[in-house]
mmCIF file of C-alpha atoms in Angstrom:
data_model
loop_
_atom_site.group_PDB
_atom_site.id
_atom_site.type_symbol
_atom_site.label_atom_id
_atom_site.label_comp_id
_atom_site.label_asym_id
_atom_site.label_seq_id
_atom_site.Cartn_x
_atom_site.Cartn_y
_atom_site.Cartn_z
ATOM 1 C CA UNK C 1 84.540 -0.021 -81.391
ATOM 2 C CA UNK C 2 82.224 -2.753 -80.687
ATOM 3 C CA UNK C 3 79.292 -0.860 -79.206
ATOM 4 C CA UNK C 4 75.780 -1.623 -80.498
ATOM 5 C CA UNK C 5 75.117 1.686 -81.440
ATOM 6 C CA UNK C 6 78.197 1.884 -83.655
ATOM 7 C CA UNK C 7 76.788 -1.668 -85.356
ATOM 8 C CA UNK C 8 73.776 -0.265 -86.017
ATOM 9 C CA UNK C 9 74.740 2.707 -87.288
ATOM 10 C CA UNK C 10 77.160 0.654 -89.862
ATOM 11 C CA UNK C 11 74.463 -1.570 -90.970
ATOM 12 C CA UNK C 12 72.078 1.646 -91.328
ATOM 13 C CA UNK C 13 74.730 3.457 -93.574
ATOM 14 C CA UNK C 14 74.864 0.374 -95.698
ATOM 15 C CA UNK C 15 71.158 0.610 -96.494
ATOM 16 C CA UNK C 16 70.939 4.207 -96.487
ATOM 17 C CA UNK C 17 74.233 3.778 -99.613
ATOM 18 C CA UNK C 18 72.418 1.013 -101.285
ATOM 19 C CA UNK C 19 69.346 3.284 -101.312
ATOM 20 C CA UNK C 20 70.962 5.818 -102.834
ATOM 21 C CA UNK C 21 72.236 4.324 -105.428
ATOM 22 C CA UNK C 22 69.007 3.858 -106.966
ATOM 23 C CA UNK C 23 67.750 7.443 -106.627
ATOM 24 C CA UNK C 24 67.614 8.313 -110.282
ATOM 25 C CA UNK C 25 65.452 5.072 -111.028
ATOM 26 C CA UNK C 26 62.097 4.784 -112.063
ATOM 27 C CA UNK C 27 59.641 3.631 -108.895
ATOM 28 C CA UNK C 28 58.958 0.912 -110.746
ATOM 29 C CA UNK C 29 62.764 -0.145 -111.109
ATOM 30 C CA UNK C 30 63.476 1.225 -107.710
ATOM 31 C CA UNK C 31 61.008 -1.141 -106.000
ATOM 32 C CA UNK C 32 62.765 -4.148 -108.036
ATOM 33 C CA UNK C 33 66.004 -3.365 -107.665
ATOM 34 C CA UNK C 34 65.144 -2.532 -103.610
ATOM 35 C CA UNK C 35 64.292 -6.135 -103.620
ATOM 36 C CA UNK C 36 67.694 -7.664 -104.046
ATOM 37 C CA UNK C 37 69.935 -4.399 -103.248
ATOM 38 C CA UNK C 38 68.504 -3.156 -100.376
ATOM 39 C CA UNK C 39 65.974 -5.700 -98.384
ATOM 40 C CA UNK C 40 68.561 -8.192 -97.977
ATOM 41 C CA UNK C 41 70.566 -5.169 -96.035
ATOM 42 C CA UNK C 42 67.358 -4.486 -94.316
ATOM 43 C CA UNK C 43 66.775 -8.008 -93.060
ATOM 44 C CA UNK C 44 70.394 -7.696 -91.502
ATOM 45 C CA UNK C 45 69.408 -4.696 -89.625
ATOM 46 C CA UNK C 46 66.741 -6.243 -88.386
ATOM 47 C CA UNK C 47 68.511 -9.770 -87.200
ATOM 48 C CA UNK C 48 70.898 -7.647 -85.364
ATOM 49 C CA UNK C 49 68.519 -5.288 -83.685
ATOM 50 C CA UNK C 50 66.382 -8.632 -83.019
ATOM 51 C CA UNK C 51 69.505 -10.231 -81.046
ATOM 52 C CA UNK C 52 69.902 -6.879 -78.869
ATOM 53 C CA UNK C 53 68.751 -7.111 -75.126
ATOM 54 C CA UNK C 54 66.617 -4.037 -73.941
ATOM 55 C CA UNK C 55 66.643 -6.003 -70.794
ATOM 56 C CA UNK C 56 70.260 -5.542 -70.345
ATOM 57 C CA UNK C 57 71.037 -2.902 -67.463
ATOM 58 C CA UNK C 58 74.289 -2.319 -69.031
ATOM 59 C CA UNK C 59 72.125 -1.038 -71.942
ATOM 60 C CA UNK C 60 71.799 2.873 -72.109
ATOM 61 C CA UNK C 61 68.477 4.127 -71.873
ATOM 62 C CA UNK C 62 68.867 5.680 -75.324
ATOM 63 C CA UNK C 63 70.051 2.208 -76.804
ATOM 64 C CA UNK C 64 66.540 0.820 -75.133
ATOM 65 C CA UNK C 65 64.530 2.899 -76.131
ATOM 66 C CA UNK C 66 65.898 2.590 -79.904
ATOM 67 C CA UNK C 67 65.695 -1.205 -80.088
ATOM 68 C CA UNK C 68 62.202 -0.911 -78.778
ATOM 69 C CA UNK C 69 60.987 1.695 -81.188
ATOM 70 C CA UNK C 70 62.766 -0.445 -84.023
ATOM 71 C CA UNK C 71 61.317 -3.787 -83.100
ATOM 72 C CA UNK C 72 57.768 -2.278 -82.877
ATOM 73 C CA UNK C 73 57.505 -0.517 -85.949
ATOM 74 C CA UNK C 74 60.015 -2.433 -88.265
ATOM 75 C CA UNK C 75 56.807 -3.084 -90.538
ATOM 76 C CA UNK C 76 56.727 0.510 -90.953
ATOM 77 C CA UNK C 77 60.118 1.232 -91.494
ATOM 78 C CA UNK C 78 60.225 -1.649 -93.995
ATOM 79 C CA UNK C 79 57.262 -0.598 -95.811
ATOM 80 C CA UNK C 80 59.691 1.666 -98.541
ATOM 81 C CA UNK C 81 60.665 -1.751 -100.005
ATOM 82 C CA UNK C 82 57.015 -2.638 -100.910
ATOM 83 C CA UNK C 83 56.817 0.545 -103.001
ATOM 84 C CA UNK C 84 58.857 2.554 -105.101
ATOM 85 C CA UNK C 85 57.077 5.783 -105.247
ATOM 86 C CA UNK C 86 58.160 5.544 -100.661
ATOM 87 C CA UNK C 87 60.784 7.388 -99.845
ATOM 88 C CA UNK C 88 63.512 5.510 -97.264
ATOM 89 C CA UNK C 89 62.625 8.677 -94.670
ATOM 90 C CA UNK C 90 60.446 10.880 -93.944
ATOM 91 C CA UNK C 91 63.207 13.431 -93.949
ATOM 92 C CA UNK C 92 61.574 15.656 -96.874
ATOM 93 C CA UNK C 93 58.642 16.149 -95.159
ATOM 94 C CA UNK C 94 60.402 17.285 -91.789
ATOM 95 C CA UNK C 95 62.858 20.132 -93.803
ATOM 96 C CA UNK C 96 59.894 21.547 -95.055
ATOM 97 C CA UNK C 97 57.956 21.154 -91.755
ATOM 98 C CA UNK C 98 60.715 23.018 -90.072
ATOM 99 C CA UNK C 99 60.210 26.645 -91.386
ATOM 100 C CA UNK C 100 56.985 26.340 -90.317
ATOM 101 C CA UNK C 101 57.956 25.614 -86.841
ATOM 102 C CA UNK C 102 60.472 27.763 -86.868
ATOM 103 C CA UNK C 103 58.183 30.651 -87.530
ATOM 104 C CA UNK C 104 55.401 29.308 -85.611
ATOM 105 C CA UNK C 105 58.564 29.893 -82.643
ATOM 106 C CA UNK C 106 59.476 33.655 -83.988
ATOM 107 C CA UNK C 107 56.014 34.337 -84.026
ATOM 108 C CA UNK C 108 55.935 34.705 -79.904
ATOM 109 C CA UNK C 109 58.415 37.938 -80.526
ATOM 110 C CA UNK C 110 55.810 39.464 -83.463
ATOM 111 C CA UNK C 111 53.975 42.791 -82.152
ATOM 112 C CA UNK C 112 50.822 41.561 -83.345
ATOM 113 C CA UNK C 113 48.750 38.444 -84.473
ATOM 114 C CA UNK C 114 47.881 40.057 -87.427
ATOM 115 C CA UNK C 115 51.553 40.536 -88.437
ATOM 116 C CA UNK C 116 52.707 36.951 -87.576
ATOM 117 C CA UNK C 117 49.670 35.871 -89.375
ATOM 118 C CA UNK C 118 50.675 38.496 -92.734
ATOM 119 C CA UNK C 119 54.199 36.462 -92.229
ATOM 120 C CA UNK C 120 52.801 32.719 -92.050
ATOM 121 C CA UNK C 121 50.856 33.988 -95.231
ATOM 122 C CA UNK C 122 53.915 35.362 -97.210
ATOM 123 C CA UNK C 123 55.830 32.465 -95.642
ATOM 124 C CA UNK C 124 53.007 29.733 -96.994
ATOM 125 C CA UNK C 125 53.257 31.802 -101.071
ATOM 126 C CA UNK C 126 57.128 31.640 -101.023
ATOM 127 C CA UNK C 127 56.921 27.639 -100.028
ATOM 128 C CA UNK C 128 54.196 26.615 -102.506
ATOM 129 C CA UNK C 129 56.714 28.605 -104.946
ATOM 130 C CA UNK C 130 59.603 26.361 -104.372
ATOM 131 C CA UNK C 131 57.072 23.368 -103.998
ATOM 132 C CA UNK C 132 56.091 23.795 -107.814
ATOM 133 C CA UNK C 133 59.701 25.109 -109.283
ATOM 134 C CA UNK C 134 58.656 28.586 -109.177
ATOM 135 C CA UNK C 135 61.247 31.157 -107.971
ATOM 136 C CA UNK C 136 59.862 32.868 -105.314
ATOM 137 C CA UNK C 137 60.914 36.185 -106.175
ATOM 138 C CA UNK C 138 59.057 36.532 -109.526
ATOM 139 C CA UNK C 139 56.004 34.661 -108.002
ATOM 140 C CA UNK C 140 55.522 37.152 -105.167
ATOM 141 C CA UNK C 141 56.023 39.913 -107.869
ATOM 142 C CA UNK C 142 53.634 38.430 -110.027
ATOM 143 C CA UNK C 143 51.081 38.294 -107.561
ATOM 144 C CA UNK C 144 51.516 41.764 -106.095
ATOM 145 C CA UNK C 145 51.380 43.490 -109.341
ATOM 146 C CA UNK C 146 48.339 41.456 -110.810
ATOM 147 C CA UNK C 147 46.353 42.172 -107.128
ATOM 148 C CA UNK C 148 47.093 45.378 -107.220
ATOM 149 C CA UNK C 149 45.754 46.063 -110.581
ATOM 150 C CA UNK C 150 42.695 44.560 -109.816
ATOM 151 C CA UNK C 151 42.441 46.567 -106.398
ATOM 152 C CA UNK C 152 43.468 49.540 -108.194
ATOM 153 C CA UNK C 153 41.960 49.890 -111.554
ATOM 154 C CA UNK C 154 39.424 46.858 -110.681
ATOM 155 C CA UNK C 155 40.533 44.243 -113.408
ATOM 156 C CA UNK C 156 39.180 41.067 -113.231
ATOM 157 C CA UNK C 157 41.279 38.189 -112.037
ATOM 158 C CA UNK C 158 40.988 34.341 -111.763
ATOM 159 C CA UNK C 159 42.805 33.466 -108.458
ATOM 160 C CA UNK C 160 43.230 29.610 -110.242
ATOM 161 C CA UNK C 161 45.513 31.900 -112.797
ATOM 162 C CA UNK C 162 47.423 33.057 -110.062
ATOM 163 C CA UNK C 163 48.382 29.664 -108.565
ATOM 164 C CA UNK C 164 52.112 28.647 -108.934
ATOM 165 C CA UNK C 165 51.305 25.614 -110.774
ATOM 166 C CA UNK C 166 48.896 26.972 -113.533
ATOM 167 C CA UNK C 167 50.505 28.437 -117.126
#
């Protein structure tokens, strides 16, 4: 097909392949090799979107609204090549966005604040867990049984021991 869309999205899969190809670099060879694998890619996209008419009424709204956002922040999108240590998306960030709006959403059905707010709590431990390689599990376990033994038989405890990313 010769739609614009399907263009795009061709010319976005090359960059997104030549991208990944360097995912097991260092940022420092990443950014180099980004330079002559993936910004000549990247300066296609760009041509192309460039030559698109918004203006056209045979354009969908969608398709306008796409080339618009693309020509107005293409120094954004571009600024991954600049930098090694940038990721090509943002996608990351949104997965682990996501459970929290997905409780933030089961929260309307919880019988109390307080519980959706014990939840967002238990929900914020087991995320920091998988944000520092810990497994959840044993974290939570950890931290129930050294709490309670300070609650309990009123040990001591350093919360910066308790952290997932400490020893």
């Amino acid at each position: 097909l010769s739609l614009p869309e399907f263009k795009a999205i061709e010319l976005l899969e090359r960059i997104y392949h030549a991208e990944g190809m360097l995912r097991e670099l260092t940022p420092e060879e990443r950014q180099k090799r980004r330079q002559t694998d993936v910004k000549p890619l990247t300066e296609e996209f760009f041509e192309y979107v460039h030559s698109l008419d918004a203006s056209d009424p045979a354009c969908k709204e969608k398709l306008k609204d796409a080339i618009s956002y693309t020509k107005n922040q293409e120094e954004k999108l571009c600024g991954f090549l600049k930098d090694g240590n940038i990721p090509i998306d943002n996608s990351a960030s949104e997965r682990n966005v996501k459970i929290i709006a997905v409780h933030r959403k089961n929260s309307l059905f919880s019988y109390s604040e307080k519980g959706a707010s014990a939840t967002m709590n238990i929900i914020s431990l087991i995320e920091t867990a998988k944000e520092n390689k810990a497994v959840p599990y044993y974290y939570l376990k950890y931290l129930l049984e050294r709490m309670s033994k300070a609650v309990i038989y009123g040990h001591d405890y350093d919360i910066g021991e308790m952290l997932p990313w400490s020893k």
